[in-house]
Amino acid sequence: MMIKYLSAIGFSLLVTAALAQQESFQHHGNFKQMMHSGDTAGKVNLLTLDQSKGTWGVGALAGLKGEIVQVDGKLWVSLGTDSNGKVQAPSVNDAAILWASGKVTQWMQVQVPGDMSQAQFEKFVSEQASANKLELNQPFVFRVTGAFSHLIWHVLTGEKSGHGAAVDSGHGGHGGHGHAGGHANKQSGMKVFRNPTATGQIVAVYSGDKLEGVVSHPGERFHIHYIDNDQTVSGHVDQYNVRGGATLWLPVPRP
């Protein structure tokens, strides 16, 4: 009887530990369902989201008409109607079709030891998260500050693609935009931007096993947005390389 009781306590503690990491993690909408159904209606009004200090998040506007990023509680939207990807405060009617955010009260900082490609850096994030006791099957937010030697991002416009629906253009697919040149390149359903000498900040969500295909593109575990140092332009990141000396910010796991 005592063994069963102790086993129950141990199981309870394990469940509590697993859930503690994502206690403040919130998400709305479902990437995979959106892709299958074509439904791009808003799932949550932006002004109802937690906007307290320490909250970081990424998402897409209803109708796939723009992008959303949250920087330390402050919400910014990038509308597909803006040719430069500029950010602005959300309006009272703005809603998200996809949203994921987490509140972080304490960060740990890890210096990026050298230049890294996207694949190398995402492996580095996973390794550092695991080494610092973050559960890789659970979602968490993280960020990167510094320089990026290759950066391509987009802002959705809500326009219909050649296949019939705006959702066909995809949101979150990596690659496919390497030919974008100059400041911006207009593609069906999105405006694509490229900067080989970008500085600023990446705000990102790691989906873990549980939310892959829900808060990230199916088959991917990273949902990443960029915002410059002056917080004037932002969008969803498709490709990036991180320069050595940048700082990876990981949340300190809850006890």
Coordinates of N, CA and C in Angstrom, one line a residue:
M1 N 0.8 -1.2 0.0 CA 0.0 0.0 0.0 C 0.9 1.3 0.0
M2 N 1.9 1.2 0.9 CA 2.8 2.4 1.0 C 3.6 2.6 -0.3
I3 N 4.0 1.5 -1.0 CA 4.7 1.6 -2.3 C 3.8 2.2 -3.3
K4 N 2.5 1.8 -3.4 CA 1.6 2.4 -4.3 C 1.4 3.9 -4.0
Y5 N 1.4 4.2 -2.7 CA 1.2 5.6 -2.4 C 2.4 6.5 -2.8
L6 N 3.6 5.9 -2.5 CA 4.8 6.7 -2.9 C 4.9 6.8 -4.5
S7 N 4.5 5.7 -5.2 CA 4.5 5.7 -6.6 C 3.6 6.8 -7.1
A8 N 2.4 6.9 -6.5 CA 1.4 7.9 -6.9 C 2.0 9.3 -6.7
I9 N 2.7 9.5 -5.6 CA 3.4 10.8 -5.3 C 4.4 11.1 -6.4
G10 N 5.2 10.1 -6.7 CA 6.3 10.3 -7.7 C 5.7 10.6 -9.1
F11 N 4.6 9.9 -9.5 CA 4.0 10.2 -10.8 C 3.4 11.6 -10.8
S12 N 2.8 12.0 -9.7 CA 2.3 13.4 -9.6 C 3.4 14.4 -9.7
L13 N 4.5 14.2 -9.1 CA 5.6 15.1 -9.2 C 6.1 15.2 -10.6
L14 N 6.2 14.1 -11.3 CA 6.7 14.1 -12.7 C 5.7 14.8 -13.6
V15 N 4.4 14.6 -13.4 CA 3.5 15.4 -14.2 C 3.6 16.8 -13.9
T16 N 3.7 17.2 -12.7 CA 3.8 18.6 -12.3 C 5.0 19.2 -13.0
A17 N 6.2 18.5 -12.9 CA 7.4 19.0 -13.5 C 7.3 19.2 -15.0
A18 N 6.6 18.3 -15.7 CA 6.4 18.4 -17.1 C 5.5 19.5 -17.5
L19 N 4.5 19.8 -16.7 CA 3.5 20.9 -17.0 C 4.1 22.3 -16.6
A20 N 5.0 22.3 -15.6 CA 5.4 23.6 -15.1 C 6.1 24.4 -16.2
Q21 N 6.8 23.8 -17.1 CA 7.5 24.6 -18.1 C 6.5 25.4 -19.0
Q22 N 5.4 24.8 -19.3 CA 4.5 25.5 -20.2 C 3.3 26.1 -19.4
E23 N 3.4 26.3 -18.1 CA 2.2 26.9 -17.4 C 1.8 28.2 -17.9
S24 N 2.7 29.1 -18.3 CA 2.3 30.4 -18.9 C 2.3 30.4 -20.4
F25 N 2.4 29.3 -21.0 CA 2.4 29.2 -22.5 C 0.9 29.2 -23.0
Q26 N 0.6 30.1 -23.9 CA -0.7 30.2 -24.5 C -0.7 30.1 -26.0
H27 N -1.7 29.4 -26.5 CA -1.8 29.4 -28.0 C -3.2 29.4 -28.4
H28 N -3.5 29.9 -29.6 CA -4.8 29.9 -30.2 C -4.7 29.6 -31.7
G29 N -5.7 28.9 -32.2 CA -5.6 28.4 -33.6 C -4.8 27.2 -33.8
N30 N -4.9 26.6 -35.0 CA -4.2 25.4 -35.3 C -3.7 25.4 -36.7
F31 N -2.4 25.4 -36.9 CA -1.8 25.5 -38.2 C -2.3 24.5 -39.2
K32 N -2.2 23.2 -38.7 CA -2.6 22.1 -39.6 C -4.0 22.2 -40.0
Q33 N -4.9 22.5 -39.0 CA -6.3 22.6 -39.3 C -6.6 23.7 -40.3
M34 N -5.9 24.8 -40.1 CA -6.0 26.0 -41.0 C -5.7 25.6 -42.5
M35 N -4.6 24.8 -42.6 CA -4.1 24.4 -43.9 C -5.1 23.5 -44.6
H36 N -5.7 22.6 -43.8 CA -6.6 21.6 -44.3 C -8.0 22.2 -44.7
S37 N -8.5 23.1 -43.8 CA -9.8 23.6 -43.9 C -9.9 24.9 -44.8
G38 N -8.8 25.7 -44.8 CA -8.8 27.0 -45.5 C -9.5 28.0 -44.7
D39 N -9.8 27.7 -43.4 CA -10.5 28.7 -42.5 C -9.5 29.6 -42.0
T40 N -9.5 30.9 -42.3 CA -8.6 31.9 -41.8 C -9.3 32.9 -40.9
A41 N -10.4 32.6 -40.4 CA -11.1 33.5 -39.5 C -10.3 33.7 -38.2
G42 N -10.5 34.8 -37.5 CA -9.8 35.1 -36.3 C -10.2 34.2 -35.2
K43 N -9.3 33.8 -34.4 CA -9.5 32.9 -33.2 C -9.5 33.6 -31.9
V44 N -8.8 34.8 -31.8 CA -8.7 35.5 -30.6 C -8.4 37.0 -30.9
N45 N -9.1 37.9 -30.3 CA -8.8 39.3 -30.4 C -7.5 39.7 -29.7
L46 N -6.7 40.5 -30.4 CA -5.4 40.7 -29.9 C -5.4 41.5 -28.6
L47 N -6.4 42.3 -28.4 CA -6.4 43.2 -27.2 C -6.8 42.3 -26.0
T48 N -7.3 41.1 -26.2 CA -7.6 40.2 -25.0 C -6.4 39.4 -24.6
L49 N -5.3 39.4 -25.4 CA -4.1 38.6 -25.0 C -3.4 39.3 -23.8
D50 N -2.6 38.5 -23.1 CA -1.8 38.9 -22.0 C -0.7 39.9 -22.6
Q51 N -0.7 41.1 -22.1 CA 0.2 42.1 -22.6 C 1.1 42.6 -21.4
S52 N 1.3 41.8 -20.4 CA 2.1 42.2 -19.3 C 3.6 42.0 -19.6
K53 N 4.4 42.7 -18.9 CA 5.9 42.6 -19.1 C 6.3 41.2 -19.0
G54 N 7.3 40.8 -19.9 CA 7.8 39.5 -19.8 C 7.1 38.5 -20.8
T55 N 6.1 39.0 -21.5 CA 5.4 38.1 -22.4 C 5.9 38.3 -23.8
W56 N 6.2 37.2 -24.5 CA 6.8 37.2 -25.9 C 6.0 36.2 -26.7
G57 N 5.7 36.6 -28.0 CA 4.9 35.7 -28.8 C 5.0 36.1 -30.3
V58 N 4.4 35.2 -31.1 CA 4.4 35.3 -32.5 C 3.0 34.8 -33.1
G59 N 2.6 35.3 -34.2 CA 1.4 34.8 -34.8 C 1.1 35.5 -36.1
A60 N -0.1 35.2 -36.7 CA -0.6 35.7 -37.9 C -2.0 36.3 -37.8
L61 N -2.2 37.4 -38.5 CA -3.5 38.1 -38.4 C -4.6 37.3 -39.1
A62 N -5.8 37.4 -38.7 CA -7.0 36.8 -39.3 C -7.0 37.2 -40.8
G63 N -7.4 36.3 -41.6 CA -7.5 36.5 -43.1 C -6.1 36.4 -43.7
L64 N -5.1 36.0 -42.9 CA -3.7 36.0 -43.3 C -3.3 37.3 -43.9
K65 N -3.7 38.4 -43.3 CA -3.4 39.7 -43.8 C -2.3 40.4 -43.2
G66 N -1.5 39.7 -42.4 CA -0.3 40.3 -41.7 C 0.3 39.4 -40.7
E67 N 1.3 39.9 -40.0 CA 2.0 39.2 -39.0 C 1.9 39.9 -37.7
I68 N 2.2 39.1 -36.6 CA 2.1 39.7 -35.2 C 3.4 39.2 -34.5
V69 N 3.9 40.1 -33.7 CA 5.0 39.8 -32.8 C 4.8 40.5 -31.5
Q70 N 5.2 39.9 -30.4 CA 5.1 40.5 -29.1 C 6.5 40.6 -28.5
V71 N 6.9 41.8 -28.1 CA 8.2 42.0 -27.5 C 8.0 42.6 -26.1
D72 N 8.3 41.7 -25.1 CA 8.2 42.1 -23.7 C 6.9 42.7 -23.4
G73 N 5.8 42.1 -23.9 CA 4.5 42.5 -23.6 C 3.9 43.4 -24.6
K74 N 4.7 44.1 -25.4 CA 4.2 45.0 -26.4 C 3.8 44.3 -27.7
L75 N 2.6 44.4 -28.2 CA 2.1 43.8 -29.4 C 2.4 44.7 -30.6
W76 N 2.9 44.1 -31.7 CA 3.1 44.9 -32.9 C 2.5 44.0 -34.1
V77 N 1.8 44.7 -35.0 CA 1.3 44.0 -36.2 C 2.0 44.6 -37.4
S78 N 2.3 43.8 -38.4 CA 2.8 44.2 -39.7 C 1.8 43.8 -40.7
L79 N 1.2 44.9 -41.3 CA 0.1 44.6 -42.3 C 0.6 44.4 -43.7
G80 N 0.0 43.5 -44.3 CA 0.4 43.1 -45.7 C 0.2 44.3 -46.7
T81 N -0.6 45.3 -46.3 CA -0.8 46.5 -47.1 C 0.4 47.4 -47.1
D82 N 1.3 47.3 -46.2 CA 2.5 48.1 -46.1 C 3.6 47.6 -46.9
S83 N 4.2 48.4 -47.8 CA 5.2 47.9 -48.7 C 6.6 47.7 -48.0
N84 N 6.8 48.2 -46.8 CA 8.0 48.1 -46.1 C 8.0 47.2 -44.9
G85 N 6.9 46.5 -44.7 CA 6.8 45.7 -43.5 C 6.8 46.4 -42.2
K86 N 6.4 47.6 -42.2 CA 6.5 48.4 -40.9 C 5.4 47.9 -39.9
V87 N 5.8 48.1 -38.6 CA 4.9 47.6 -37.6 C 4.0 48.8 -37.1
Q88 N 2.9 48.4 -36.5 CA 2.1 49.4 -35.8 C 1.4 48.7 -34.7
A89 N 0.8 49.5 -33.8 CA 0.0 48.9 -32.7 C -1.3 48.3 -33.2
P90 N -1.8 47.2 -32.6 CA -3.0 46.6 -33.1 C -4.2 47.5 -32.9
S91 N -5.2 47.4 -33.8 CA -6.4 48.1 -33.7 C -7.4 47.3 -32.8
V92 N -8.5 47.9 -32.4 CA -9.4 47.2 -31.5 C -10.1 46.0 -32.2
N93 N -10.1 45.9 -33.5 CA -10.7 44.8 -34.3 C -9.7 43.8 -34.7
D94 N -8.4 44.0 -34.5 CA -7.4 43.0 -35.0 C -7.5 41.7 -34.2
A95 N -7.5 40.6 -35.0 CA -7.6 39.2 -34.4 C -6.5 38.4 -35.0
A96 N -6.2 37.3 -34.3 CA -5.2 36.4 -34.8 C -5.8 35.1 -35.2
I97 N -5.4 34.5 -36.4 CA -5.8 33.2 -36.8 C -4.9 32.2 -36.1
L98 N -3.6 32.6 -35.9 CA -2.6 31.8 -35.2 C -1.9 32.6 -34.1
W99 N -1.7 32.1 -32.9 CA -1.0 32.8 -31.9 C -0.3 31.8 -30.9
A100 N 0.9 32.2 -30.5 CA 1.5 31.4 -29.4 C 2.4 32.4 -28.7
S101 N 2.4 32.3 -27.3 CA 3.2 33.2 -26.5 C 3.5 32.5 -25.2
G102 N 4.5 33.1 -24.5 CA 4.9 32.6 -23.2 C 5.4 33.7 -22.4
K103 N 5.3 33.6 -21.1 CA 5.7 34.7 -20.2 C 7.0 34.2 -19.5
V104 N 8.0 35.0 -19.6 CA 9.3 34.6 -19.0 C 9.7 35.6 -17.9
T105 N 9.9 35.1 -16.7 CA 10.3 36.0 -15.6 C 11.8 36.0 -15.4
Q106 N 12.5 35.0 -16.0 CA 14.0 35.0 -15.8 C 14.6 34.3 -17.0
W107 N 15.6 35.0 -17.6 CA 16.3 34.5 -18.8 C 17.7 34.0 -18.5
M108 N 18.1 33.0 -19.2 CA 19.6 32.6 -19.2 C 20.1 33.0 -20.5
Q109 N 21.4 33.5 -20.5 CA 22.0 34.0 -21.8 C 23.1 33.0 -22.2
V110 N 23.1 32.7 -23.5 CA 24.2 31.8 -24.0 C 24.8 32.5 -25.3
Q111 N 26.1 32.8 -25.3 CA 26.7 33.4 -26.4 C 26.8 32.4 -27.5
V112 N 26.5 32.8 -28.7 CA 26.7 31.9 -29.9 C 28.2 31.9 -30.2
P113 N 28.8 30.7 -30.2 CA 30.3 30.7 -30.3 C 30.9 31.0 -31.7
G114 N 30.1 30.9 -32.7 CA 30.6 31.2 -34.1 C 29.4 31.3 -35.0
D115 N 29.8 31.7 -36.3 CA 28.7 31.8 -37.3 C 28.0 30.5 -37.5
M116 N 26.7 30.5 -37.6 CA 25.9 29.3 -37.7 C 24.9 29.4 -38.8
S117 N 24.7 28.4 -39.6 CA 23.6 28.3 -40.5 C 22.3 28.1 -39.7
Q118 N 21.2 28.1 -40.4 CA 19.9 27.9 -39.7 C 19.8 26.5 -39.1
A119 N 20.2 25.5 -39.8 CA 20.2 24.2 -39.3 C 21.1 24.0 -38.1
Q120 N 22.3 24.6 -38.2 CA 23.2 24.5 -37.1 C 22.7 25.2 -35.9
F121 N 22.1 26.4 -36.1 CA 21.7 27.1 -34.9 C 20.5 26.5 -34.3
E122 N 19.6 25.9 -35.0 CA 18.4 25.3 -34.4 C 18.8 24.0 -33.6
K123 N 19.9 23.3 -34.1 CA 20.4 22.2 -33.3 C 21.0 22.8 -32.0
F124 N 21.7 23.9 -32.1 CA 22.4 24.6 -31.0 C 21.3 24.9 -29.9
V125 N 20.2 25.5 -30.4 CA 19.1 25.9 -29.5 C 18.6 24.6 -28.7
S126 N 18.3 23.5 -29.4 CA 17.9 22.3 -28.8 C 18.8 21.8 -27.8
E127 N 20.1 21.8 -28.2 CA 21.2 21.3 -27.3 C 21.3 22.1 -26.0
Q128 N 21.2 23.4 -26.2 CA 21.4 24.3 -25.0 C 20.1 24.3 -24.1
A129 N 19.0 24.1 -24.7 CA 17.7 24.0 -24.0 C 17.7 22.8 -23.1
S130 N 18.1 21.6 -23.7 CA 18.2 20.4 -23.0 C 19.2 20.4 -21.9
A131 N 20.4 21.0 -22.2 CA 21.5 21.1 -21.2 C 21.0 22.0 -20.0
N132 N 20.1 22.9 -20.2 CA 19.6 23.8 -19.2 C 18.3 23.4 -18.6
K133 N 18.0 22.1 -18.8 CA 16.8 21.5 -18.1 C 15.4 21.9 -18.7
L134 N 15.4 22.4 -19.9 CA 14.1 22.6 -20.6 C 13.7 21.3 -21.3
E135 N 12.4 20.9 -21.1 CA 11.9 19.7 -21.7 C 11.7 20.0 -23.2
L136 N 12.3 19.2 -24.1 CA 12.1 19.4 -25.5 C 10.8 18.8 -26.1
N137 N 10.1 18.1 -25.3 CA 8.7 17.7 -25.7 C 7.7 18.8 -25.4
Q138 N 8.1 19.8 -24.7 CA 7.2 20.9 -24.3 C 7.5 22.2 -25.0
P139 N 6.5 23.0 -25.3 CA 6.8 24.3 -26.0 C 7.5 25.3 -25.0
F140 N 8.2 26.2 -25.6 CA 8.7 27.4 -24.9 C 9.1 28.5 -25.9
V141 N 9.2 29.7 -25.4 CA 9.6 30.8 -26.2 C 11.1 31.1 -25.9
F142 N 11.8 31.6 -27.0 CA 13.1 32.0 -26.8 C 13.4 33.2 -27.8
R143 N 14.6 33.8 -27.6 CA 14.9 34.9 -28.5 C 16.4 34.9 -28.8
V144 N 16.8 35.7 -29.8 CA 18.2 35.9 -30.2 C 18.4 37.4 -30.5
T145 N 19.4 37.9 -29.9 CA 19.8 39.3 -30.2 C 21.2 39.4 -30.8
G146 N 21.3 40.2 -31.8 CA 22.6 40.3 -32.5 C 22.5 40.5 -33.9
A147 N 23.5 39.9 -34.7 CA 23.6 40.1 -36.1 C 23.3 38.8 -36.9
F148 N 22.7 39.0 -38.1 CA 22.3 37.9 -38.9 C 22.9 38.1 -40.3
S149 N 23.8 37.1 -40.7 CA 24.4 37.3 -42.0 C 23.6 37.0 -43.2
H150 N 22.4 36.4 -43.0 CA 21.5 36.0 -44.0 C 20.1 36.0 -43.4
L151 N 19.2 36.8 -43.9 CA 17.9 36.9 -43.3 C 16.8 37.2 -44.3
I152 N 15.9 36.3 -44.5 CA 14.7 36.5 -45.4 C 13.5 36.3 -44.6
W153 N 12.6 37.3 -44.7 CA 11.3 37.2 -43.9 C 10.2 37.7 -44.8
H154 N 9.0 37.3 -44.4 CA 7.8 37.8 -45.2 C 6.7 38.3 -44.3
V155 N 5.8 39.1 -45.0 CA 4.6 39.5 -44.3 C 3.4 39.1 -45.2
L156 N 2.5 38.4 -44.7 CA 1.3 37.9 -45.4 C 0.4 39.1 -45.9
T157 N -0.1 39.0 -47.0 CA -1.0 40.0 -47.6 C -2.5 39.7 -47.6
G158 N -2.8 38.4 -47.4 CA -4.2 37.9 -47.5 C -4.7 37.8 -48.9
E159 N -3.8 38.1 -49.9 CA -4.2 37.9 -51.3 C -4.3 36.4 -51.7
K160 N -5.2 36.1 -52.7 CA -5.3 34.7 -53.1 C -4.1 34.4 -54.0
S161 N -3.6 33.1 -53.8 CA -2.6 32.7 -54.7 C -3.1 32.0 -55.9
G162 N -2.3 31.6 -56.8 CA -2.7 31.0 -58.0 C -3.5 29.7 -57.8
H163 N -3.4 29.1 -56.6 CA -4.1 27.9 -56.3 C -5.5 28.1 -55.8
G164 N -5.8 29.4 -55.6 CA -7.2 29.7 -55.2 C -7.4 30.4 -53.9
A165 N -6.6 30.0 -52.9 CA -6.9 30.6 -51.5 C -5.6 31.2 -51.0
A166 N -5.8 32.2 -50.2 CA -4.6 32.9 -49.6 C -3.8 31.9 -48.7
V167 N -4.5 30.9 -48.1 CA -3.8 30.0 -47.2 C -2.9 29.1 -48.0
D168 N -3.0 29.0 -49.3 CA -2.1 28.1 -50.1 C -0.7 28.7 -50.1
S169 N -0.6 30.0 -49.9 CA 0.8 30.6 -49.9 C 1.6 30.1 -48.7
G170 N 0.9 29.6 -47.7 CA 1.6 29.0 -46.6 C 2.0 30.1 -45.6
H171 N 2.2 29.7 -44.3 CA 2.7 30.6 -43.3 C 3.7 29.8 -42.5
G172 N 5.0 30.1 -42.7 CA 5.9 29.5 -41.9 C 6.8 28.6 -42.6
G173 N 6.6 28.3 -43.9 CA 7.5 27.5 -44.7 C 8.9 28.1 -44.8
H174 N 9.9 27.2 -44.5 CA 11.3 27.7 -44.6 C 11.7 27.5 -46.1
G175 N 12.5 28.3 -46.6 CA 13.0 28.2 -47.9 C 12.0 28.7 -48.9
G176 N 12.4 28.6 -50.2 CA 11.5 29.0 -51.3 C 11.6 30.5 -51.6
H177 N 12.3 31.3 -50.8 CA 12.3 32.7 -51.0 C 13.7 33.2 -51.3
G178 N 14.6 32.3 -51.6 CA 16.0 32.7 -51.8 C 16.3 33.6 -52.9
H179 N 15.3 33.7 -53.9 CA 15.6 34.6 -55.0 C 15.1 36.0 -54.8
A180 N 14.5 36.3 -53.6 CA 14.1 37.6 -53.3 C 15.3 38.6 -53.3
G181 N 15.2 39.7 -53.9 CA 16.3 40.6 -54.0 C 15.9 42.0 -53.6
G182 N 16.9 42.8 -53.3 CA 16.6 44.2 -53.0 C 16.0 44.3 -51.6
H183 N 15.1 45.3 -51.5 CA 14.5 45.5 -50.2 C 13.3 44.5 -50.0
A184 N 12.5 44.4 -51.0 CA 11.3 43.5 -50.9 C 11.0 43.0 -52.3
N185 N 10.3 41.8 -52.2 CA 9.9 41.2 -53.5 C 8.4 40.7 -53.3
K186 N 7.6 41.1 -54.2 CA 6.1 40.8 -54.0 C 5.9 39.4 -54.6
Q187 N 5.3 38.5 -53.8 CA 4.9 37.2 -54.2 C 3.4 37.1 -53.9
S188 N 2.8 36.1 -54.6 CA 1.4 35.9 -54.4 C 1.1 35.5 -52.9
G189 N 0.3 36.3 -52.2 CA 0.0 36.1 -50.9 C 0.9 36.6 -49.8
M190 N 2.1 37.2 -50.2 CA 3.0 37.7 -49.3 C 4.0 38.7 -49.9
K191 N 4.6 39.6 -49.0 CA 5.7 40.4 -49.4 C 6.9 39.8 -48.8
V192 N 8.0 39.7 -49.5 CA 9.2 39.0 -49.0 C 10.3 40.0 -49.0
F193 N 11.0 40.0 -47.8 CA 12.1 41.0 -47.6 C 13.4 40.2 -47.4
R194 N 14.5 40.9 -47.8 CA 15.8 40.2 -47.6 C 16.8 41.3 -47.1
N195 N 17.7 40.9 -46.1 CA 18.7 41.7 -45.6 C 19.9 40.9 -45.2
P196 N 21.0 41.0 -45.9 CA 22.2 40.2 -45.6 C 23.0 40.7 -44.5
T197 N 22.7 41.9 -44.0 CA 23.5 42.5 -42.9 C 22.5 42.9 -41.7
A198 N 21.5 42.1 -41.5 CA 20.5 42.5 -40.5 C 21.0 42.5 -39.1
T199 N 20.6 43.4 -38.3 CA 20.8 43.3 -36.8 C 19.4 43.5 -36.2
G200 N 19.3 43.0 -35.0 CA 18.0 43.1 -34.3 C 17.7 41.9 -33.4
Q201 N 16.5 41.5 -33.5 CA 16.1 40.4 -32.6 C 15.2 39.4 -33.3
I202 N 15.4 38.2 -32.9 CA 14.5 37.1 -33.3 C 13.6 36.7 -32.1
V203 N 12.3 36.7 -32.3 CA 11.4 36.2 -31.2 C 10.8 34.9 -31.8
A204 N 10.9 33.8 -31.0 CA 10.6 32.5 -31.5 C 9.9 31.7 -30.5
V205 N 9.1 30.7 -31.1 CA 8.4 29.7 -30.3 C 9.0 28.3 -30.8
Y206 N 9.4 27.5 -29.8 CA 9.7 26.1 -30.0 C 8.5 25.3 -29.7
S207 N 8.0 24.5 -30.6 CA 6.7 23.8 -30.4 C 6.8 22.6 -29.5
G208 N 7.9 21.9 -29.5 CA 8.0 20.6 -28.9 C 7.2 19.6 -29.6
D209 N 7.2 18.4 -29.1 CA 6.4 17.3 -29.8 C 4.9 17.7 -29.8
K210 N 4.4 18.2 -28.6 CA 3.0 18.3 -28.4 C 2.3 19.3 -29.3
L211 N 3.0 20.4 -29.7 CA 2.4 21.4 -30.5 C 3.0 21.6 -31.9
E212 N 3.8 20.6 -32.4 CA 4.2 20.7 -33.7 C 3.0 20.5 -34.7
G213 N 3.0 21.4 -35.7 CA 1.8 21.4 -36.6 C 0.7 22.2 -36.0
V214 N 0.8 22.7 -34.8 CA -0.3 23.5 -34.2 C 0.2 25.0 -34.1
V215 N 1.3 25.2 -33.5 CA 1.9 26.5 -33.4 C 3.1 26.7 -34.4
S216 N 3.5 25.7 -35.0 CA 4.5 25.7 -36.0 C 4.0 25.0 -37.3
H217 N 4.8 25.2 -38.4 CA 4.4 24.6 -39.6 C 4.6 23.1 -39.4
P218 N 3.7 22.2 -40.0 CA 3.9 20.8 -39.9 C 5.3 20.3 -40.3
G219 N 5.9 19.5 -39.5 CA 7.2 19.0 -39.8 C 8.3 19.9 -39.3
E220 N 8.0 21.1 -38.7 CA 9.0 22.0 -38.1 C 8.6 22.3 -36.7
R221 N 9.6 22.6 -35.9 CA 9.4 22.9 -34.5 C 9.7 24.3 -34.1
F222 N 10.1 25.2 -35.1 CA 10.5 26.5 -34.8 C 9.6 27.5 -35.6
H223 N 9.0 28.4 -34.9 CA 8.1 29.5 -35.5 C 8.8 30.8 -35.1
I224 N 9.4 31.5 -36.1 CA 10.3 32.5 -35.8 C 9.9 33.8 -36.5
H225 N 10.0 34.9 -35.8 CA 9.7 36.3 -36.3 C 10.9 37.2 -36.0
Y226 N 11.1 38.1 -36.9 CA 12.2 39.1 -36.8 C 11.6 40.5 -36.5
I227 N 12.3 41.2 -35.7 CA 12.0 42.7 -35.5 C 13.4 43.4 -35.3
D228 N 13.5 44.5 -36.0 CA 14.8 45.2 -36.0 C 15.0 45.9 -34.7
N229 N 16.2 46.5 -34.5 CA 16.5 47.1 -33.2 C 15.6 48.3 -32.8
D230 N 15.2 49.0 -33.8 CA 14.3 50.2 -33.6 C 12.9 49.8 -33.5
Q231 N 12.5 48.6 -33.6 CA 11.2 48.1 -33.6 C 10.3 48.8 -34.6
T232 N 10.8 48.9 -35.9 CA 10.1 49.5 -36.9 C 9.5 48.6 -38.0
V233 N 10.3 47.5 -38.2 CA 9.8 46.5 -39.2 C 9.9 45.1 -38.6
S234 N 9.0 44.2 -39.1 CA 8.9 42.9 -38.5 C 8.2 41.9 -39.5
G235 N 8.5 40.6 -39.4 CA 7.8 39.7 -40.2 C 8.2 38.2 -39.8
H236 N 7.6 37.3 -40.5 CA 7.9 35.9 -40.2 C 9.1 35.4 -41.0
V237 N 10.0 34.8 -40.3 CA 11.3 34.5 -40.8 C 11.2 33.1 -41.6
D238 N 11.8 33.2 -42.9 CA 11.9 32.0 -43.7 C 13.2 31.4 -43.7
Q239 N 14.3 32.2 -43.7 CA 15.7 31.7 -43.7 C 16.5 32.7 -42.9
Y240 N 17.5 32.1 -42.3 CA 18.4 33.0 -41.5 C 19.7 32.2 -41.2
N241 N 20.8 33.0 -41.0 CA 22.1 32.6 -40.4 C 22.4 33.5 -39.3
V242 N 23.0 33.0 -38.2 CA 23.3 33.8 -37.0 C 24.8 34.0 -37.0
R243 N 25.2 35.2 -36.7 CA 26.6 35.5 -36.6 C 27.1 35.2 -35.2
G244 N 28.4 34.7 -35.1 CA 29.0 34.5 -33.8 C 29.0 35.7 -33.0
G245 N 28.8 35.6 -31.7 CA 28.7 36.7 -30.8 C 27.3 37.1 -30.5
A246 N 26.3 36.6 -31.2 CA 24.9 36.9 -30.9 C 24.6 36.2 -29.6
T247 N 23.5 36.6 -29.0 CA 23.1 36.1 -27.7 C 21.8 35.3 -27.8
L248 N 21.8 34.0 -27.4 CA 20.6 33.2 -27.3 C 20.1 33.4 -25.9
W249 N 18.8 33.7 -25.9 CA 18.1 33.9 -24.6 C 17.1 32.8 -24.4
L250 N 17.3 32.0 -23.4 CA 16.4 30.9 -23.1 C 15.7 31.1 -21.7
P251 N 14.5 30.7 -21.6 CA 13.8 30.9 -20.3 C 14.3 29.9 -19.3
V252 N 14.5 30.4 -18.0 CA 14.9 29.6 -16.9 C 13.7 28.7 -16.6
P253 N 13.8 27.4 -16.6 CA 12.6 26.6 -16.2 C 12.1 26.9 -14.9
R254 N 10.8 26.8 -14.7 CA 10.1 26.9 -13.4 C 10.6 25.8 -12.5
P255 N 10.7 26.0 -11.2 CA 11.1 24.9 -10.3 C 10.0 23.9 -10.1

